[in-house]
Amino acid sequence: MKRIAIFASGTGTNAARIIEHFTDHSTVQVALVVCNKPKAGVLSIAAAHHIDTLLIEREQFLNGDGYVTALRQRNIDWIILAGFLWKIPDSLLRHYKGHIVNIHPALLPDFGGKGMYGNYVHEAVLAAKVNESGITIHYVDEEYDHGATIFQARCPVLANDTANTLATRIHTLEHQHYSRVIEELICR
Ligand code: GAR
């Protein structure tokens, strides 16, 4: 069994899809949900599926061991970021090199970097007046939204789009693809 930890801090719609996708899977198990916000929706989703959760604290994550010990104790093989906004510290990158994956709600390398998350991304896309956006699934490295691309999918940006309507279209793409791409990556 390959054991994955989902790191998420928000509503957790992607986490929910991933958890559902791998329920009773033959080779991949969502073993842990890691979160930095005590009231995040993703914690209730994990609880509903009886998945272990780990609430992390900033200082230990960024300047301590990055929770490497806790993750290794739980035999975590892969880290999947789904709406997790803290930068991944070197300690964690060293131990899980090539095994940390992120999803970004735009076509990187455009509209990425520090502070580019959620509707900030969609507002920047609309302000740039581009006619296409999409999702990028990529390996995580030392820089925000920078590691090698694994998969991209595109969707139109419509003339009457708001950040919210674009976000809905992007979420649909994320839900369509993220679990499958993770499965292909881990099971290949
Ligand atoms: C997703 O759209 C994901 O791409 C984005 O956060 C959202 C989380 O939604 N991540 C980033 O912006 C990272 N820079 P969810 O909580 O409903 O899964």
GROMACS .gro file of C-alpha atoms and ligand atoms in nm:
model
  206
    1MET     CA    1   0.000   0.000   0.000
    2LYS     CA    2   0.121   0.353  -0.080
    3ARG     CA    3   0.010   0.589   0.195
    4ILE     CA    4  -0.066   0.951   0.113
    5ALA     CA    5  -0.109   1.256   0.331
    6ILE     CA    6  -0.331   1.532   0.196
    7PHE     CA    7  -0.227   1.880   0.310
    8ALA     CA    8  -0.521   2.122   0.295
    9SER     CA    9  -0.627   2.435   0.481
   10GLY     CA   10  -0.958   2.529   0.326
   11THR     CA   11  -1.297   2.396   0.233
   12GLY     CA   12  -1.143   2.073   0.112
   13THR     CA   13  -1.346   1.997  -0.200
   14ASN     CA   14  -1.038   1.855  -0.372
   15ALA     CA   15  -0.943   1.660  -0.060
   16ALA     CA   16  -1.295   1.514  -0.051
   17ARG     CA   17  -1.270   1.397  -0.413
   18ILE     CA   18  -0.929   1.240  -0.351
   19ILE     CA   19  -1.050   1.064  -0.036
   20GLU     CA   20  -1.354   0.927  -0.222
   21HIS     CA   21  -1.144   0.821  -0.521
   22PHE     CA   22  -0.907   0.615  -0.308
   23THR     CA   23  -1.162   0.460  -0.075
   24ASP     CA   24  -1.110   0.080  -0.095
   25HIS     CA   25  -0.837   0.129  -0.357
   26SER     CA   26  -0.603  -0.166  -0.406
   27THR     CA   27  -0.272   0.023  -0.385
   28VAL     CA   28  -0.326   0.379  -0.254
   29GLN     CA   29  -0.462   0.483   0.082
   30VAL     CA   30  -0.533   0.832   0.213
   31ALA     CA   31  -0.377   0.778   0.554
   32LEU     CA   32  -0.370   1.133   0.689
   33VAL     CA   33  -0.509   1.483   0.643
   34VAL     CA   34  -0.272   1.759   0.754
   35CYS     CA   35  -0.418   2.103   0.823
   36ASN     CA   36  -0.304   2.433   0.974
   37LYS     CA   37  -0.647   2.575   1.060
   38PRO     CA   38  -0.847   2.427   1.348
   39LYS     CA   39  -1.181   2.523   1.188
   40ALA     CA   40  -1.107   2.420   0.829
   41GLY     CA   41  -1.386   2.229   0.655
   42VAL     CA   42  -1.141   1.964   0.545
   43LEU     CA   43  -1.114   1.839   0.906
   44SER     CA   44  -1.485   1.746   0.913
   45ILE     CA   45  -1.446   1.572   0.579
   46ALA     CA   46  -1.156   1.367   0.718
   47ALA     CA   47  -1.354   1.284   1.033
   48ALA     CA   48  -1.655   1.171   0.827
   49HIS     CA   49  -1.426   0.927   0.646
   50HIS     CA   50  -1.248   0.816   0.967
   51ILE     CA   51  -0.915   0.947   0.841
   52ASP     CA   52  -0.647   1.046   1.089
   53THR     CA   53  -0.580   1.422   1.105
   54LEU     CA   54  -0.279   1.625   1.212
   55LEU     CA   55  -0.319   1.991   1.304
   56ILE     CA   56   0.014   2.162   1.249
   57GLU     CA   57   0.163   2.475   1.396
   58ARG     CA   58   0.362   2.734   1.204
   59GLU     CA   59   0.687   2.743   1.401
   60GLN     CA   60   0.745   2.368   1.400
   61PHE     CA   61   0.648   2.344   1.036
   62LEU     CA   62   0.864   2.624   0.903
   63ASN     CA   63   1.153   2.626   1.149
   64GLY     CA   64   1.139   2.287   1.321
   65ASP     CA   65   1.150   1.946   1.155
   66GLY     CA   66   0.862   2.026   0.918
   67TYR     CA   67   0.667   1.741   1.085
   68VAL     CA   68   0.893   1.490   0.906
   69THR     CA   69   0.903   1.271   1.218
   70ALA     CA   70   0.523   1.264   1.248
   71LEU     CA   71   0.484   1.181   0.879
   72ARG     CA   72   0.746   0.908   0.886
   73GLN     CA   73   0.592   0.757   1.201
   74ARG     CA   74   0.273   0.720   0.998
   75ASN     CA   75   0.465   0.569   0.704
   76ILE     CA   76   0.355   0.841   0.463
   77ASP     CA   77   0.495   0.788   0.111
   78TRP     CA   78   0.343   1.081  -0.080
   79ILE     CA   79   0.230   1.433   0.013
   80ILE     CA   80  -0.056   1.580  -0.188
   81LEU     CA   81  -0.125   1.951  -0.149
   82ALA     CA   82  -0.487   2.053  -0.208
   83GLY     CA   83  -0.535   2.415  -0.112
   84PHE     CA   84  -0.243   2.428   0.132
   85LEU     CA   85  -0.084   2.772   0.139
   86TRP     CA   86   0.230   2.759   0.353
   87LYS     CA   87   0.560   2.719   0.174
   88ILE     CA   88   0.698   2.366   0.207
   89PRO     CA   89   1.015   2.382   0.421
   90ASP     CA   90   1.349   2.230   0.313
   91SER     CA   91   1.330   1.964   0.585
   92LEU     CA   92   1.018   1.819   0.425
   93LEU     CA   93   1.146   1.863   0.069
   94ARG     CA   94   1.464   1.670   0.156
   95HIS     CA   95   1.275   1.371   0.296
   96TYR     CA   96   1.001   1.361   0.034
   97LYS     CA   97   1.191   1.476  -0.273
   98GLY     CA   98   0.991   1.396  -0.588
   99HIS     CA   99   0.699   1.282  -0.373
  100ILE     CA  100   0.523   1.613  -0.307
  101VAL     CA  101   0.258   1.729  -0.554
  102ASN     CA  102   0.055   2.051  -0.570
  103ILE     CA  103  -0.243   2.173  -0.767
  104HIS     CA  104  -0.259   2.535  -0.876
  105PRO     CA  105  -0.574   2.699  -1.018
  106ALA     CA  106  -0.409   2.858  -1.326
  107LEU     CA  107  -0.174   2.774  -1.610
  108LEU     CA  108   0.171   2.803  -1.452
  109PRO     CA  109   0.419   2.962  -1.495
  110ASP     CA  110   0.165   3.244  -1.526
  111PHE     CA  111  -0.032   3.362  -1.224
  112GLY     CA  112   0.172   3.176  -0.964
  113GLY     CA  113   0.397   3.271  -0.674
  114LYS     CA  114   0.357   3.396  -0.319
  115GLY     CA  115   0.010   3.532  -0.244
  116MET     CA  116  -0.136   3.373  -0.556
  117TYR     CA  117  -0.410   3.147  -0.429
  118GLY     CA  118  -0.784   3.106  -0.455
  119ASN     CA  119  -0.968   3.407  -0.595
  120TYR     CA  120  -0.651   3.622  -0.604
  121VAL     CA  121  -0.541   3.401  -0.892
  122HIS     CA  122  -0.872   3.434  -1.077
  123GLU     CA  123  -0.880   3.812  -1.025
  124ALA     CA  124  -0.529   3.837  -1.175
  125VAL     CA  125  -0.636   3.620  -1.470
  126LEU     CA  126  -0.939   3.845  -1.534
  127ALA     CA  127  -0.731   4.163  -1.500
  128ALA     CA  128  -0.484   4.029  -1.757
  129LYS     CA  129  -0.773   3.981  -2.003
  130VAL     CA  130  -0.648   3.643  -2.121
  131ASN     CA  131  -0.907   3.422  -2.289
  132GLU     CA  132  -0.796   3.096  -2.133
  133SER     CA  133  -0.711   2.965  -1.786
  134GLY     CA  134  -0.681   2.619  -1.636
  135ILE     CA  135  -0.512   2.404  -1.377
  136THR     CA  136  -0.155   2.291  -1.322
  137ILE     CA  137  -0.056   1.981  -1.127
  138HIS     CA  138   0.316   1.995  -1.050
  139TYR     CA  139   0.595   1.865  -0.830
  140VAL     CA  140   0.681   2.090  -0.538
  141ASP     CA  141   1.029   2.238  -0.508
  142GLU     CA  142   1.195   2.518  -0.311
  143GLU     CA  143   0.997   2.796  -0.483
  144TYR     CA  144   0.624   2.870  -0.477
  145ASP     CA  145   0.439   2.717  -0.775
  146HIS     CA  146   0.763   2.634  -0.951
  147GLY     CA  147   0.836   2.259  -0.972
  148ALA     CA  148   0.809   2.052  -1.291
  149THR     CA  149   0.465   2.030  -1.446
  150ILE     CA  150   0.295   1.691  -1.437
  151PHE     CA  151  -0.036   1.783  -1.602
  152GLN     CA  152  -0.230   2.085  -1.725
  153ALA     CA  153  -0.590   2.124  -1.841
  154ARG     CA  154  -0.744   2.435  -1.995
  155CYS     CA  155  -1.078   2.612  -1.992
  156PRO     CA  156  -1.207   2.933  -2.149
  157VAL     CA  157  -1.229   3.265  -1.965
  158LEU     CA  158  -1.562   3.419  -2.065
  159ALA     CA  159  -1.630   3.788  -2.123
  160ASN     CA  160  -1.879   3.806  -1.834
  161ASP     CA  161  -1.674   3.597  -1.589
  162THR     CA  162  -1.625   3.707  -1.229
  163ALA     CA  163  -1.361   3.554  -1.001
  164ASN     CA  164  -1.636   3.331  -0.860
  165THR     CA  165  -1.768   3.200  -1.192
  166LEU     CA  166  -1.414   3.132  -1.309
  167ALA     CA  167  -1.335   2.962  -0.975
  168THR     CA  168  -1.631   2.730  -1.024
  169ARG     CA  169  -1.511   2.631  -1.373
  170ILE     CA  170  -1.159   2.573  -1.241
  171HIS     CA  171  -1.284   2.365  -0.948
  172THR     CA  172  -1.474   2.143  -1.191
  173LEU     CA  173  -1.150   2.083  -1.384
  174GLU     CA  174  -0.961   2.010  -1.061
  175HIS     CA  175  -1.222   1.759  -0.948
  176GLN     CA  176  -1.216   1.592  -1.291
  177HIS     CA  177  -0.842   1.541  -1.303
  178TYR     CA  178  -0.653   1.559  -0.972
  179SER     CA  179  -0.736   1.213  -0.832
  180ARG     CA  180  -0.670   1.039  -1.164
  181VAL     CA  181  -0.335   1.215  -1.213
  182ILE     CA  182  -0.229   1.124  -0.858
  183GLU     CA  183  -0.329   0.763  -0.920
  184GLU     CA  184  -0.130   0.745  -1.244
  185LEU     CA  185   0.171   0.901  -1.076
  186ILE     CA  186   0.174   0.673  -0.774
  187CYS     CA  187   0.074   0.349  -0.948
  188ARG     CA  188   0.293   0.378  -1.256
  189GAR     C1  189  -0.799   2.491  -0.519
  189GAR     O1  190  -0.861   2.561  -0.623
  189GAR     C2  191  -0.650   2.488  -0.539
  189GAR     O2  192  -0.611   2.489  -0.673
  189GAR     C3  193  -0.610   2.617  -0.471
  189GAR     O3  194  -0.688   2.622  -0.356
  189GAR     C4  195  -0.816   2.567  -0.387
  189GAR     C5  196  -0.860   2.478  -0.273
  189GAR     O4  197  -0.993   2.443  -0.290
  189GAR     N1  198  -0.469   2.620  -0.442
  189GAR     C6  199  -0.396   2.729  -0.456
  189GAR     O5  200  -0.443   2.837  -0.488
  189GAR     C7  201  -0.246   2.708  -0.429
  189GAR     N2  202  -0.171   2.819  -0.473
  189GAR     P1  203  -1.060   2.329  -0.206
  189GAR     O6  204  -1.033   2.357  -0.058
  189GAR     O7  205  -1.205   2.338  -0.238
  189GAR     O8  206  -1.000   2.199  -0.250
   0.00000   0.00000   0.00000
